[in-house]
Each structure stands twice: as C-alpha cells, then as structure tokens.
Amino acid sequence: MGSPFDINGGACVAMVGKDCVAIACDLRLGMQALTISNNFPKIFNYAPSTYLGLTGLATDVNTVSDLFRYKVNMYRLREERHISPRPWPTCPVLAGINQTTGKPFICGFDSIGCIDFAKDFIVSGTASDQLFGTCEGLWEPDLGPEDLFETISQALLSAVDRDALSGWGAQVYIIEKDKVTQRLLKGRQD
Amino acid sequence: MRGPTIIKAEDDKTRQLNKNTLMAFSGEAGDTVQFAEFIQANVQLYSMRNDTELSPAAVANFVRGELARSLRSRSPYTVNLLLGGMDPTTEQPHLYWIDYLASLAPVPYAAHGYAQYYCLSLLDKHHNPNIDLEQGMKLLGMCTDELKRRLPIDYKGVLVKIITKDGVKEVDFDNDKIVRSA
C-alpha cells in the first residue's frame, strides 16, 4: 500500500479574484485505481462565505469535516456569531470572505498544520502538481466572479484530466461579499 | 472459511439494526460479528431509550464514528460494511458504503472485496435510479452469474434480503443455477 494521501485520490483548488474567491473540488472517491463513487464532494461550508476543502485519506476527510462542523457549531452557540475565515490548524484549503473587512481570503495547510498564505491560489490533492501548472498558466489578478469561475473550472478540469486518481465531475463555489454561487460541473465520466 | 475448508455454507453476514436498516459485513473473522452486534445493540438501545427509530443516515454516521475511533486504537476492527435502509420519515431508500478505514460514501450501488471488480461494471451499465424490485433482482442475478463465471472459488451462493418501508425480509434466490465459464 502506498502513501495514505494517494489511496482515495482527489483534488482541490482555491483562487482569489476581485472582491471574490472561488473554491473547487473534484467528486471522485476511489480505492487505488478502482472508483467507488463519483459523488463525493470535498468542500464543506462552515459559515456564510467560509468554505473548507479537504483532500487526502477519505476517512480523515470525513473525520475532520465532522469534527469541524461540531467545533464550529459550538463556537457559534458560545460566541453568538458566525466564525470568519481565519487560519485554523489542520486543514488543507480554506477560502472565504471576511465579513467585517470584506477582504477575500484563502490559505492552505500541509497535513501537520504548516500554513501557506497566498495572494493568488492554493492547490491540494493527488492532482496538485498538475493544478500548480494550470493555475500558474491561467490565473491573473483581479478577476471578476464570472471570469474567476471560468478560470478555476478550466484549471481544475484540465488538471484532473492528467491525474488518474481525480476527476469524475467537479463542484465549484464562487464566494462574493453577500452571495455564494454553487455550480456542478459534469466533467469527463471515464 | 478456515484456509481451504468450508465450515458453513449458509452463514448470514447481515444484522438488522432497527426496523428499517440492515447492515451487511465482511472482513476479519471474529471482528465482523463482534462489531456488527455491538452496533446492533447500541442502535436498539437508542430506539428503546428515545422511542424513535434512527434514520439510515444517523446510523451510518454512528457506525462510521465508532469504526473511525477504533481505527486509531491499538487493535482496530477490520470490517467492511454495506448499510442499507429506508428513512422512516421521508420513506426514501439509502445505501452507504463503509470500508475498514471508516471511509463513508452514500452510493446508488456498492460491493466489497473481489465482488467490486466483477460487479461494479455490470451495475454501472444496467442500474438506473428508478429501477424496480423485479429488474433489481434480475440485475443481482447477472452479478451472481458473473461471480460464478469468473471467481475461481465456489462461494456457495448468496443470501438476499430486501428492505422496504414495511421492514426487512429475506427473499428466495436461486443459488443452484449452473453458470459455465466462457
């Protein structure tokens, strides 16, 4: 058995635009080369305009997303306000808009919690090498919501086509100050 | 099975968790029944204490939680599970695929072990979301035929149970049909 990061496969990417951010993931769940499900979203919503994408071992995607849902719910009840996108240890890709400042925010983590603040994009998953290439080629500063959607979608779809462990459709969230658009991309189903 | 010896030909590898959910299991001998009956007892205890049936989604997440906790313990359960049920309030059917690593996925059809390699392609081709019981049994027949045709072992047939809004019942299945390899 190889690395636990490569057993189930998956890809996730987040990008910053002008007053908006986008986060997208693929939908595959596999065991090595065998595909178990083509409807396994890896992006989770924790507050208005705060989204978290998780890739890696599927059991830990489940565990971390459930644990965070519990912790964020407890935070909301205790503080009587929503949590805002701010670095939190142990999560691969985080995207959102700070409700107070209105600033778009993305960051990534490695599995032991080292933070990567980025002005442009964050990638993770088995297709991360490919995503670095497509994002480097397609991303430019100050993209509007529609242009950002097109950019992140093309970057993700092109990247997962070059990775056998990712793909089978994608989910894209475009997050603006007071609006979130979720789109499902069918993608290649082979 | 103990090495090459068949100990029992009609072993029921399922446990009914409550009125409308059934869990099928495979994996390490001993772990499987121990874990399934532990889950069964706890789900039934919940039903008695709260006078409500847990939904399949609730049961699946409970099972996953227990398996995930066990995974990072000194002696984890090596159990693969399929959990099927009807939601008592919405009357919608649900199927969950759970492996020994406690990965949970809601799926339209599923298999574990070697059956995945032989049956998933058949199910990909012939399953549709509105499939009725008769067509479903026919498709299951195609799957067992394929297993008989391609698996080098005699797995002594299958036990078939169906879950409807009225509960779980065992149905007859012709296991004596002889399928010749190509």
mmCIF file of C-alpha atoms in Angstrom:
data_model
loop_
_atom_site.group_PDB
_atom_site.id
_atom_site.type_symbol
_atom_site.label_atom_id
_atom_site.label_comp_id
_atom_site.label_asym_id
_atom_site.label_seq_id
_atom_site.Cartn_x
_atom_site.Cartn_y
_atom_site.Cartn_z
ATOM 1 C CA MET A 1 0.000 0.000 0.000
ATOM 2 C CA GLY A 2 1.292 3.418 -0.935
ATOM 3 C CA SER A 3 1.029 6.718 0.871
ATOM 4 C CA PRO A 4 -2.314 7.318 2.627
ATOM 5 C CA PHE A 5 -2.621 10.534 0.603
ATOM 6 C CA ASP A 6 -2.814 8.528 -2.639
ATOM 7 C CA ILE A 7 -5.281 5.773 -1.684
ATOM 8 C CA ASN A 8 -8.588 7.568 -2.325
ATOM 9 C CA GLY A 9 -7.424 10.355 -4.688
ATOM 10 C CA GLY A 10 -8.967 13.781 -5.142
ATOM 11 C CA ALA A 11 -8.152 17.398 -5.959
ATOM 12 C CA CYS A 12 -8.990 20.778 -4.528
ATOM 13 C CA VAL A 13 -8.147 24.349 -5.563
ATOM 14 C CA ALA A 14 -8.945 27.866 -4.339
ATOM 15 C CA MET A 15 -8.375 31.203 -6.110
ATOM 16 C CA VAL A 16 -8.622 34.885 -5.271
ATOM 17 C CA GLY A 17 -10.402 37.350 -7.560
ATOM 18 C CA LYS A 18 -11.507 40.971 -7.245
ATOM 19 C CA ASP A 19 -13.729 41.103 -4.134
ATOM 20 C CA CYS A 20 -14.454 37.401 -4.560
ATOM 21 C CA VAL A 21 -12.893 33.989 -4.071
ATOM 22 C CA ALA A 22 -13.551 30.618 -5.685
ATOM 23 C CA ILE A 23 -13.014 27.125 -4.337
ATOM 24 C CA ALA A 24 -13.469 23.909 -6.301
ATOM 25 C CA CYS A 25 -13.001 20.169 -5.853
ATOM 26 C CA ASP A 26 -13.403 17.009 -7.906
ATOM 27 C CA LEU A 27 -16.019 14.375 -6.995
ATOM 28 C CA ARG A 28 -14.141 11.063 -7.189
ATOM 29 C CA LEU A 29 -13.761 8.609 -4.319
ATOM 30 C CA GLY A 30 -11.546 5.672 -5.166
ATOM 31 C CA MET A 31 -9.594 2.811 -3.694
ATOM 32 C CA GLN A 32 -6.311 2.771 -5.594
ATOM 33 C CA ALA A 33 -7.384 2.547 -9.283
ATOM 34 C CA LEU A 34 -10.978 1.446 -8.532
ATOM 35 C CA THR A 35 -13.638 4.171 -8.414
ATOM 36 C CA ILE A 36 -16.166 3.699 -5.586
ATOM 37 C CA SER A 37 -18.227 6.860 -6.005
ATOM 38 C CA ASN A 38 -18.460 9.761 -8.435
ATOM 39 C CA ASN A 39 -20.405 11.921 -5.993
ATOM 40 C CA PHE A 40 -18.075 12.572 -3.071
ATOM 41 C CA PRO A 41 -17.783 16.361 -2.534
ATOM 42 C CA LYS A 42 -14.710 17.545 -0.617
ATOM 43 C CA ILE A 43 -15.775 21.143 0.112
ATOM 44 C CA PHE A 44 -17.618 21.896 3.341
ATOM 45 C CA ASN A 45 -19.407 25.072 4.415
ATOM 46 C CA TYR A 46 -18.835 26.288 7.960
ATOM 47 C CA ALA A 47 -20.342 29.787 7.946
ATOM 48 C CA PRO A 48 -21.736 32.226 5.385
ATOM 49 C CA SER A 49 -18.845 32.692 2.921
ATOM 50 C CA THR A 50 -16.434 30.356 4.721
ATOM 51 C CA TYR A 51 -15.597 27.147 2.862
ATOM 52 C CA LEU A 52 -13.083 24.399 3.543
ATOM 53 C CA GLY A 53 -11.777 21.888 1.007
ATOM 54 C CA LEU A 54 -10.244 18.651 2.259
ATOM 55 C CA THR A 55 -8.236 16.116 0.263
ATOM 56 C CA GLY A 56 -6.290 13.044 1.297
ATOM 57 C CA LEU A 57 -7.400 9.845 3.033
ATOM 58 C CA ALA A 58 -11.227 9.728 2.721
ATOM 59 C CA THR A 59 -11.770 8.551 6.286
ATOM 60 C CA ASP A 60 -9.905 11.628 7.529
ATOM 61 C CA VAL A 61 -11.830 13.895 5.142
ATOM 62 C CA ASN A 62 -14.970 12.525 6.866
ATOM 63 C CA THR A 63 -13.484 12.795 10.360
ATOM 64 C CA VAL A 64 -12.056 16.318 10.003
ATOM 65 C CA SER A 65 -15.189 17.698 8.297
ATOM 66 C CA ASP A 66 -17.443 16.192 11.007
ATOM 67 C CA LEU A 67 -15.167 17.393 13.824
ATOM 68 C CA PHE A 68 -15.034 20.911 12.373
ATOM 69 C CA ARG A 69 -18.803 21.011 11.946
ATOM 70 C CA TYR A 70 -19.108 20.151 15.632
ATOM 71 C CA LYS A 71 -16.474 22.695 16.717
ATOM 72 C CA VAL A 72 -17.838 25.483 14.507
ATOM 73 C CA ASN A 73 -21.389 24.833 15.740
ATOM 74 C CA MET A 74 -20.126 25.026 19.336
ATOM 75 C CA TYR A 75 -18.262 28.282 18.506
ATOM 76 C CA ARG A 76 -21.445 29.774 17.014
ATOM 77 C CA LEU A 77 -23.522 28.860 20.079
ATOM 78 C CA ARG A 78 -20.872 30.103 22.514
ATOM 79 C CA GLU A 79 -19.946 33.348 20.744
ATOM 80 C CA GLU A 80 -23.399 34.015 19.235
ATOM 81 C CA ARG A 81 -21.808 34.906 15.889
ATOM 82 C CA HIS A 82 -20.514 33.060 12.832
ATOM 83 C CA ILE A 83 -16.885 32.075 12.575
ATOM 84 C CA SER A 84 -14.893 34.032 9.978
ATOM 85 C CA PRO A 85 -12.223 32.722 7.615
ATOM 86 C CA ARG A 86 -9.079 32.837 9.679
ATOM 87 C CA PRO A 87 -6.277 30.297 9.834
ATOM 88 C CA TRP A 88 -7.243 27.198 11.808
ATOM 89 C CA PRO A 89 -4.790 24.411 12.362
ATOM 90 C CA THR A 90 -5.028 21.163 10.329
ATOM 91 C CA CYS A 91 -6.994 21.913 7.173
ATOM 92 C CA PRO A 92 -5.767 21.711 3.623
ATOM 93 C CA VAL A 93 -7.590 24.502 1.707
ATOM 94 C CA LEU A 94 -9.629 27.322 3.175
ATOM 95 C CA ALA A 95 -11.469 30.030 1.212
ATOM 96 C CA GLY A 96 -13.839 32.788 2.233
ATOM 97 C CA ILE A 97 -14.549 36.460 2.584
ATOM 98 C CA ASN A 98 -14.031 38.199 5.903
ATOM 99 C CA GLN A 99 -17.491 39.568 6.752
ATOM 100 C CA THR A 100 -16.042 42.542 8.679
ATOM 101 C CA THR A 101 -13.371 43.735 6.266
ATOM 102 C CA GLY A 102 -14.918 42.328 3.056
ATOM 103 C CA LYS A 103 -11.499 41.054 2.018
ATOM 104 C CA PRO A 104 -11.178 37.774 0.131
ATOM 105 C CA PHE A 105 -9.021 35.242 1.944
ATOM 106 C CA ILE A 106 -7.510 31.895 1.058
ATOM 107 C CA CYS A 107 -4.912 29.745 2.740
ATOM 108 C CA GLY A 108 -3.624 26.205 2.635
ATOM 109 C CA PHE A 109 -2.109 23.855 5.145
ATOM 110 C CA ASP A 110 0.031 20.772 4.987
ATOM 111 C CA SER A 111 -1.112 17.748 6.974
ATOM 112 C CA ILE A 112 0.833 18.808 10.085
ATOM 113 C CA GLY A 113 -0.535 22.355 10.101
ATOM 114 C CA CYS A 114 2.113 24.499 8.387
ATOM 115 C CA ILE A 115 0.220 27.475 6.963
ATOM 116 C CA ASP A 116 0.616 28.784 3.430
ATOM 117 C CA PHE A 117 -0.935 32.247 2.969
ATOM 118 C CA ALA A 118 -1.314 33.009 -0.711
ATOM 119 C CA LYS A 119 -2.395 36.085 -2.683
ATOM 120 C CA ASP A 120 -3.220 34.062 -5.774
ATOM 121 C CA PHE A 121 -4.204 30.376 -5.453
ATOM 122 C CA ILE A 122 -3.897 27.271 -3.270
ATOM 123 C CA VAL A 123 -3.902 23.693 -4.541
ATOM 124 C CA SER A 124 -4.068 20.286 -2.863
ATOM 125 C CA GLY A 125 -4.670 16.613 -3.561
ATOM 126 C CA THR A 126 -3.219 13.969 -5.849
ATOM 127 C CA ALA A 127 -3.529 16.382 -8.807
ATOM 128 C CA SER A 128 -1.651 19.193 -7.004
ATOM 129 C CA ASP A 129 1.349 19.065 -9.368
ATOM 130 C CA GLN A 130 -0.967 19.439 -12.362
ATOM 131 C CA LEU A 131 -3.001 22.157 -10.594
ATOM 132 C CA PHE A 132 0.149 24.216 -9.960
ATOM 133 C CA GLY A 133 0.776 24.200 -13.703
ATOM 134 C CA THR A 134 -2.755 25.063 -14.821
ATOM 135 C CA CYS A 135 -3.245 27.733 -12.130
ATOM 136 C CA GLU A 136 0.148 29.298 -12.877
ATOM 137 C CA GLY A 137 -0.879 29.472 -16.539
ATOM 138 C CA LEU A 138 -4.483 30.656 -16.229
ATOM 139 C CA TRP A 139 -4.740 32.801 -13.081
ATOM 140 C CA GLU A 140 -4.357 36.574 -13.252
ATOM 141 C CA PRO A 141 -5.008 39.289 -10.631
ATOM 142 C CA ASP A 142 -8.413 40.996 -10.090
ATOM 143 C CA LEU A 143 -10.671 38.590 -11.990
ATOM 144 C CA GLY A 144 -14.415 39.242 -11.573
ATOM 145 C CA PRO A 145 -16.737 36.464 -10.304
ATOM 146 C CA GLU A 146 -17.663 35.106 -13.766
ATOM 147 C CA ASP A 147 -14.077 35.218 -15.077
ATOM 148 C CA LEU A 148 -12.840 33.628 -11.856
ATOM 149 C CA PHE A 149 -15.410 30.811 -12.246
ATOM 150 C CA GLU A 150 -14.194 30.133 -15.788
ATOM 151 C CA THR A 151 -10.541 30.239 -14.700
ATOM 152 C CA ILE A 152 -10.869 27.923 -11.702
ATOM 153 C CA SER A 153 -13.097 25.479 -13.627
ATOM 154 C CA GLN A 154 -10.724 25.207 -16.582
ATOM 155 C CA ALA A 155 -7.731 24.931 -14.238
ATOM 156 C CA LEU A 156 -9.355 22.096 -12.249
ATOM 157 C CA LEU A 157 -10.818 20.185 -15.207
ATOM 158 C CA SER A 158 -7.535 20.332 -17.151
ATOM 159 C CA ALA A 159 -5.546 19.241 -14.118
ATOM 160 C CA VAL A 160 -7.750 16.266 -13.184
ATOM 161 C CA ASP A 161 -7.700 15.018 -16.792
ATOM 162 C CA ARG A 162 -3.974 14.427 -16.259
ATOM 163 C CA ASP A 163 -4.481 12.578 -12.955
ATOM 164 C CA ALA A 164 -5.897 9.054 -12.861
ATOM 165 C CA LEU A 165 -6.937 9.346 -9.213
ATOM 166 C CA SER A 166 -9.012 12.540 -9.614
ATOM 167 C CA GLY A 167 -11.923 13.704 -11.741
ATOM 168 C CA TRP A 168 -15.447 12.327 -12.370
ATOM 169 C CA GLY A 169 -17.072 15.754 -12.176
ATOM 170 C CA ALA A 170 -16.397 18.821 -10.065
ATOM 171 C CA GLN A 171 -18.072 21.218 -7.691
ATOM 172 C CA VAL A 172 -17.286 24.959 -7.794
ATOM 173 C CA TYR A 173 -18.213 27.655 -5.278
ATOM 174 C CA ILE A 174 -17.910 31.350 -6.167
ATOM 175 C CA ILE A 175 -17.983 33.390 -2.958
ATOM 176 C CA GLU A 176 -18.784 37.115 -3.075
ATOM 177 C CA LYS A 177 -19.427 39.505 -0.185
ATOM 178 C CA ASP A 178 -23.105 38.621 0.154
ATOM 179 C CA LYS A 179 -23.654 35.906 -2.415
ATOM 180 C CA VAL A 180 -22.434 32.348 -2.926
ATOM 181 C CA THR A 181 -22.946 30.505 -6.215
ATOM 182 C CA GLN A 182 -22.532 26.732 -6.302
ATOM 183 C CA ARG A 183 -22.081 25.059 -9.668
ATOM 184 C CA LEU A 184 -21.765 21.379 -10.538
ATOM 185 C CA LEU A 185 -19.512 20.536 -13.456
ATOM 186 C CA LYS A 186 -20.278 17.156 -15.021
ATOM 187 C CA GLY A 187 -16.763 16.739 -16.392
ATOM 188 C CA ARG A 188 -15.473 13.555 -18.005
ATOM 189 C CA GLN A 189 -17.090 10.384 -16.665
ATOM 190 C CA ASP A 190 -14.448 7.950 -17.904
ATOM 191 C CA MET B 1 -13.827 -20.496 5.697
ATOM 192 C CA ARG B 2 -10.711 -21.697 7.508
ATOM 193 C CA GLY B 3 -7.968 -21.870 4.884
ATOM 194 C CA PRO B 4 -9.298 -24.136 2.132
ATOM 195 C CA THR B 5 -12.056 -25.651 4.299
ATOM 196 C CA ILE B 6 -15.681 -24.511 4.200
ATOM 197 C CA ILE B 7 -17.053 -24.508 7.756
ATOM 198 C CA LYS B 8 -20.546 -23.230 6.989
ATOM 199 C CA ALA B 9 -22.271 -22.757 3.645
ATOM 200 C CA GLU B 10 -25.192 -20.578 4.724
ATOM 201 C CA ASP B 11 -23.669 -18.034 7.097
ATOM 202 C CA ASP B 12 -25.841 -14.915 7.466
ATOM 203 C CA LYS B 13 -23.416 -11.974 7.233
ATOM 204 C CA THR B 14 -26.063 -9.354 7.978
ATOM 205 C CA ARG B 15 -27.526 -7.839 11.133
ATOM 206 C CA GLN B 16 -30.771 -5.897 11.346
ATOM 207 C CA LEU B 17 -30.050 -2.695 13.293
ATOM 208 C CA ASN B 18 -33.610 -1.418 13.666
ATOM 209 C CA LYS B 19 -36.950 -1.802 11.903
ATOM 210 C CA ASN B 20 -35.743 -0.232 8.685
ATOM 211 C CA THR B 21 -31.938 -0.608 8.493
ATOM 212 C CA LEU B 22 -29.826 -3.634 7.681
ATOM 213 C CA MET B 23 -26.026 -3.911 7.780
ATOM 214 C CA ALA B 24 -24.025 -6.441 5.772
ATOM 215 C CA PHE B 25 -20.403 -7.091 6.706
ATOM 216 C CA SER B 26 -17.222 -8.789 5.556
ATOM 217 C CA GLY B 27 -13.644 -8.842 6.834
ATOM 218 C CA GLU B 28 -11.601 -10.420 9.606
ATOM 219 C CA ALA B 29 -13.398 -13.395 11.189
ATOM 220 C CA GLY B 30 -14.462 -12.528 14.718
ATOM 221 C CA ASP B 31 -14.146 -8.754 14.215
ATOM 222 C CA THR B 32 -17.137 -8.728 11.867
ATOM 223 C CA VAL B 33 -19.793 -10.254 14.119
ATOM 224 C CA GLN B 34 -18.361 -8.585 17.244
ATOM 225 C CA PHE B 35 -18.532 -5.134 15.648
ATOM 226 C CA ALA B 36 -21.913 -5.671 13.950
ATOM 227 C CA GLU B 37 -23.575 -6.884 17.161
ATOM 228 C CA PHE B 38 -22.012 -4.011 19.134
ATOM 229 C CA ILE B 39 -23.575 -1.564 16.655
ATOM 230 C CA GLN B 40 -26.866 -3.505 16.643
ATOM 231 C CA ALA B 41 -27.090 -3.382 20.446
ATOM 232 C CA ASN B 42 -26.374 0.348 20.603
ATOM 233 C CA VAL B 43 -28.826 1.274 17.854
ATOM 234 C CA GLN B 44 -31.535 -0.801 19.534
ATOM 235 C CA LEU B 45 -30.707 0.765 22.907
ATOM 236 C CA TYR B 46 -31.163 4.200 21.334
ATOM 237 C CA SER B 47 -34.553 3.164 19.925
ATOM 238 C CA MET B 48 -35.699 1.923 23.365
ATOM 239 C CA ARG B 49 -34.471 4.980 25.293
ATOM 240 C CA ASN B 50 -35.815 7.596 22.891
ATOM 241 C CA ASP B 51 -38.800 5.748 21.475
ATOM 242 C CA THR B 52 -37.730 6.644 17.920
ATOM 243 C CA GLU B 53 -36.039 4.808 15.089
ATOM 244 C CA LEU B 54 -32.726 6.314 13.949
ATOM 245 C CA SER B 55 -32.653 7.176 10.237
ATOM 246 C CA PRO B 56 -30.213 5.270 7.995
ATOM 247 C CA ALA B 57 -28.081 8.448 7.713
ATOM 248 C CA ALA B 58 -27.865 8.723 11.503
ATOM 249 C CA VAL B 59 -26.970 5.040 11.878
ATOM 250 C CA ALA B 60 -24.336 5.292 9.114
ATOM 251 C CA ASN B 61 -22.637 8.247 10.787
ATOM 252 C CA PHE B 62 -22.735 6.481 14.156
ATOM 253 C CA VAL B 63 -21.178 3.351 12.641
ATOM 254 C CA ARG B 64 -18.517 5.437 10.906
ATOM 255 C CA GLY B 65 -17.721 7.268 14.129
ATOM 256 C CA GLU B 66 -17.228 4.029 16.055
ATOM 257 C CA LEU B 67 -15.128 2.476 13.263
ATOM 258 C CA ALA B 68 -13.007 5.652 12.918
ATOM 259 C CA ARG B 69 -12.391 5.687 16.677
ATOM 260 C CA SER B 70 -11.383 2.021 16.560
ATOM 261 C CA LEU B 71 -9.090 2.637 13.536
ATOM 262 C CA ARG B 72 -6.714 4.791 15.625
ATOM 263 C CA SER B 73 -6.800 2.415 18.609
ATOM 264 C CA ARG B 74 -4.307 -0.351 19.475
ATOM 265 C CA SER B 75 -6.494 -3.060 17.901
ATOM 266 C CA PRO B 76 -8.748 -1.727 15.143
ATOM 267 C CA TYR B 77 -11.729 -3.644 13.737
ATOM 268 C CA THR B 78 -11.007 -4.910 10.211
ATOM 269 C CA VAL B 79 -14.567 -4.777 8.903
ATOM 270 C CA ASN B 80 -16.083 -3.650 5.598
ATOM 271 C CA LEU B 81 -19.739 -2.702 5.706
ATOM 272 C CA LEU B 82 -22.722 -2.006 3.488
ATOM 273 C CA LEU B 83 -25.558 -0.276 5.260
ATOM 274 C CA GLY B 84 -28.982 -0.071 3.622
ATOM 275 C CA GLY B 85 -32.238 1.343 4.902
ATOM 276 C CA MET B 86 -35.446 3.252 4.381
ATOM 277 C CA ASP B 87 -35.723 6.619 6.102
ATOM 278 C CA PRO B 88 -38.853 6.264 8.280
ATOM 279 C CA THR B 89 -39.888 9.928 7.837
ATOM 280 C CA THR B 90 -39.092 10.601 4.182
ATOM 281 C CA GLU B 91 -39.583 6.967 3.025
ATOM 282 C CA GLN B 92 -36.521 7.350 0.812
ATOM 283 C CA PRO B 93 -34.086 4.434 0.369
ATOM 284 C CA HIS B 94 -30.429 4.916 1.363
ATOM 285 C CA LEU B 95 -27.281 2.870 0.824
ATOM 286 C CA TYR B 96 -23.925 3.589 2.477
ATOM 287 C CA TRP B 97 -20.559 2.113 1.600
ATOM 288 C CA ILE B 98 -18.152 1.961 4.564
ATOM 289 C CA ASP B 99 -14.712 0.358 4.400
ATOM 290 C CA TYR B 100 -12.373 -0.810 7.199
ATOM 291 C CA LEU B 101 -10.663 2.628 7.180
ATOM 292 C CA ALA B 102 -14.081 4.113 8.072
ATOM 293 C CA SER B 103 -14.486 5.978 4.777
ATOM 294 C CA LEU B 104 -18.199 6.663 4.368
ATOM 295 C CA ALA B 105 -19.859 7.248 1.000
ATOM 296 C CA PRO B 106 -23.544 7.358 0.078
ATOM 297 C CA VAL B 107 -23.877 5.376 -3.156
ATOM 298 C CA PRO B 108 -26.583 4.067 -5.525
ATOM 299 C CA TYR B 109 -24.998 0.574 -5.583
ATOM 300 C CA ALA B 110 -21.935 -0.925 -3.935
ATOM 301 C CA ALA B 111 -19.815 -4.005 -3.325
ATOM 302 C CA HIS B 112 -16.816 -5.009 -1.231
ATOM 303 C CA GLY B 113 -13.853 -7.256 -1.890
ATOM 304 C CA TYR B 114 -13.455 -9.116 -5.189
ATOM 305 C CA ALA B 115 -17.153 -8.554 -5.984
ATOM 306 C CA GLN B 116 -16.258 -4.895 -6.660
ATOM 307 C CA TYR B 117 -14.086 -5.846 -9.635
ATOM 308 C CA TYR B 118 -16.677 -8.214 -11.121
ATOM 309 C CA CYS B 119 -19.976 -6.472 -10.322
ATOM 310 C CA LEU B 120 -19.440 -2.681 -10.369
ATOM 311 C CA SER B 121 -19.046 -2.579 -14.155
ATOM 312 C CA LEU B 122 -22.313 -4.540 -14.577
ATOM 313 C CA LEU B 123 -24.064 -2.208 -12.147
ATOM 314 C CA ASP B 124 -22.606 0.876 -13.908
ATOM 315 C CA LYS B 125 -24.139 -0.332 -17.161
ATOM 316 C CA HIS B 126 -27.525 -1.628 -16.024
ATOM 317 C CA HIS B 127 -28.517 0.281 -12.882
ATOM 318 C CA ASN B 128 -30.764 3.334 -13.068
ATOM 319 C CA PRO B 129 -32.192 5.439 -10.215
ATOM 320 C CA ASN B 130 -35.777 4.251 -10.868
ATOM 321 C CA ILE B 131 -35.010 0.520 -11.013
ATOM 322 C CA ASP B 132 -37.847 -1.600 -9.537
ATOM 323 C CA LEU B 133 -37.538 -4.772 -7.430
ATOM 324 C CA GLU B 134 -38.059 -7.175 -10.347
ATOM 325 C CA GLN B 135 -35.383 -5.515 -12.507
ATOM 326 C CA GLY B 136 -33.155 -5.246 -9.439
ATOM 327 C CA MET B 137 -33.366 -8.977 -8.737
ATOM 328 C CA LYS B 138 -32.595 -9.652 -12.410
ATOM 329 C CA LEU B 139 -29.525 -7.396 -12.159
ATOM 330 C CA LEU B 140 -28.452 -9.148 -8.956
ATOM 331 C CA GLY B 141 -28.751 -12.419 -10.896
ATOM 332 C CA MET B 142 -26.396 -11.029 -13.550
ATOM 333 C CA CYS B 143 -23.918 -10.139 -10.782
ATOM 334 C CA THR B 144 -24.005 -13.603 -9.142
ATOM 335 C CA ASP B 145 -23.734 -15.245 -12.590
ATOM 336 C CA GLU B 146 -20.607 -13.188 -13.251
ATOM 337 C CA LEU B 147 -19.121 -14.173 -9.893
ATOM 338 C CA LYS B 148 -19.808 -17.849 -10.621
ATOM 339 C CA ARG B 149 -18.299 -17.450 -14.095
ATOM 340 C CA ARG B 150 -15.130 -15.582 -13.108
ATOM 341 C CA LEU B 151 -14.278 -16.349 -9.458
ATOM 342 C CA PRO B 152 -12.098 -19.430 -9.068
ATOM 343 C CA ILE B 153 -13.812 -20.311 -5.775
ATOM 344 C CA ASP B 154 -17.287 -21.662 -5.052
ATOM 345 C CA TYR B 155 -18.779 -19.049 -2.713
ATOM 346 C CA LYS B 156 -21.865 -21.218 -2.020
ATOM 347 C CA GLY B 157 -24.436 -18.729 -3.271
ATOM 348 C CA VAL B 158 -25.840 -15.559 -1.796
ATOM 349 C CA LEU B 159 -28.395 -14.642 0.846
ATOM 350 C CA VAL B 160 -30.758 -11.911 -0.335
ATOM 351 C CA LYS B 161 -32.682 -9.567 1.942
ATOM 352 C CA ILE B 162 -34.801 -6.633 0.837
ATOM 353 C CA ILE B 163 -35.660 -3.542 2.846
ATOM 354 C CA THR B 164 -38.960 -1.762 2.258
ATOM 355 C CA LYS B 165 -40.918 0.741 4.326
ATOM 356 C CA ASP B 166 -42.581 -2.290 5.985
ATOM 357 C CA GLY B 167 -39.270 -3.684 7.252
ATOM 358 C CA VAL B 168 -36.650 -6.248 6.282
ATOM 359 C CA LYS B 169 -37.443 -9.602 4.707
ATOM 360 C CA GLU B 170 -35.454 -12.462 3.243
ATOM 361 C CA VAL B 171 -36.344 -13.446 -0.294
ATOM 362 C CA ASP B 172 -35.798 -16.686 -2.203
ATOM 363 C CA PHE B 173 -32.877 -16.690 -4.578
ATOM 364 C CA ASP B 174 -31.921 -19.476 -6.964
ATOM 365 C CA ASN B 175 -28.352 -20.366 -5.970
ATOM 366 C CA ASP B 176 -28.351 -23.711 -7.774
ATOM 367 C CA LYS B 177 -28.188 -22.258 -11.284
ATOM 368 C CA ILE B 178 -25.061 -23.527 -13.026
ATOM 369 C CA VAL B 179 -23.094 -20.953 -14.989
ATOM 370 C CA ARG B 180 -20.357 -22.170 -17.310
ATOM 371 C CA SER B 181 -17.214 -20.100 -17.827
ATOM 372 C CA ALA B 182 -16.679 -18.750 -21.314
#
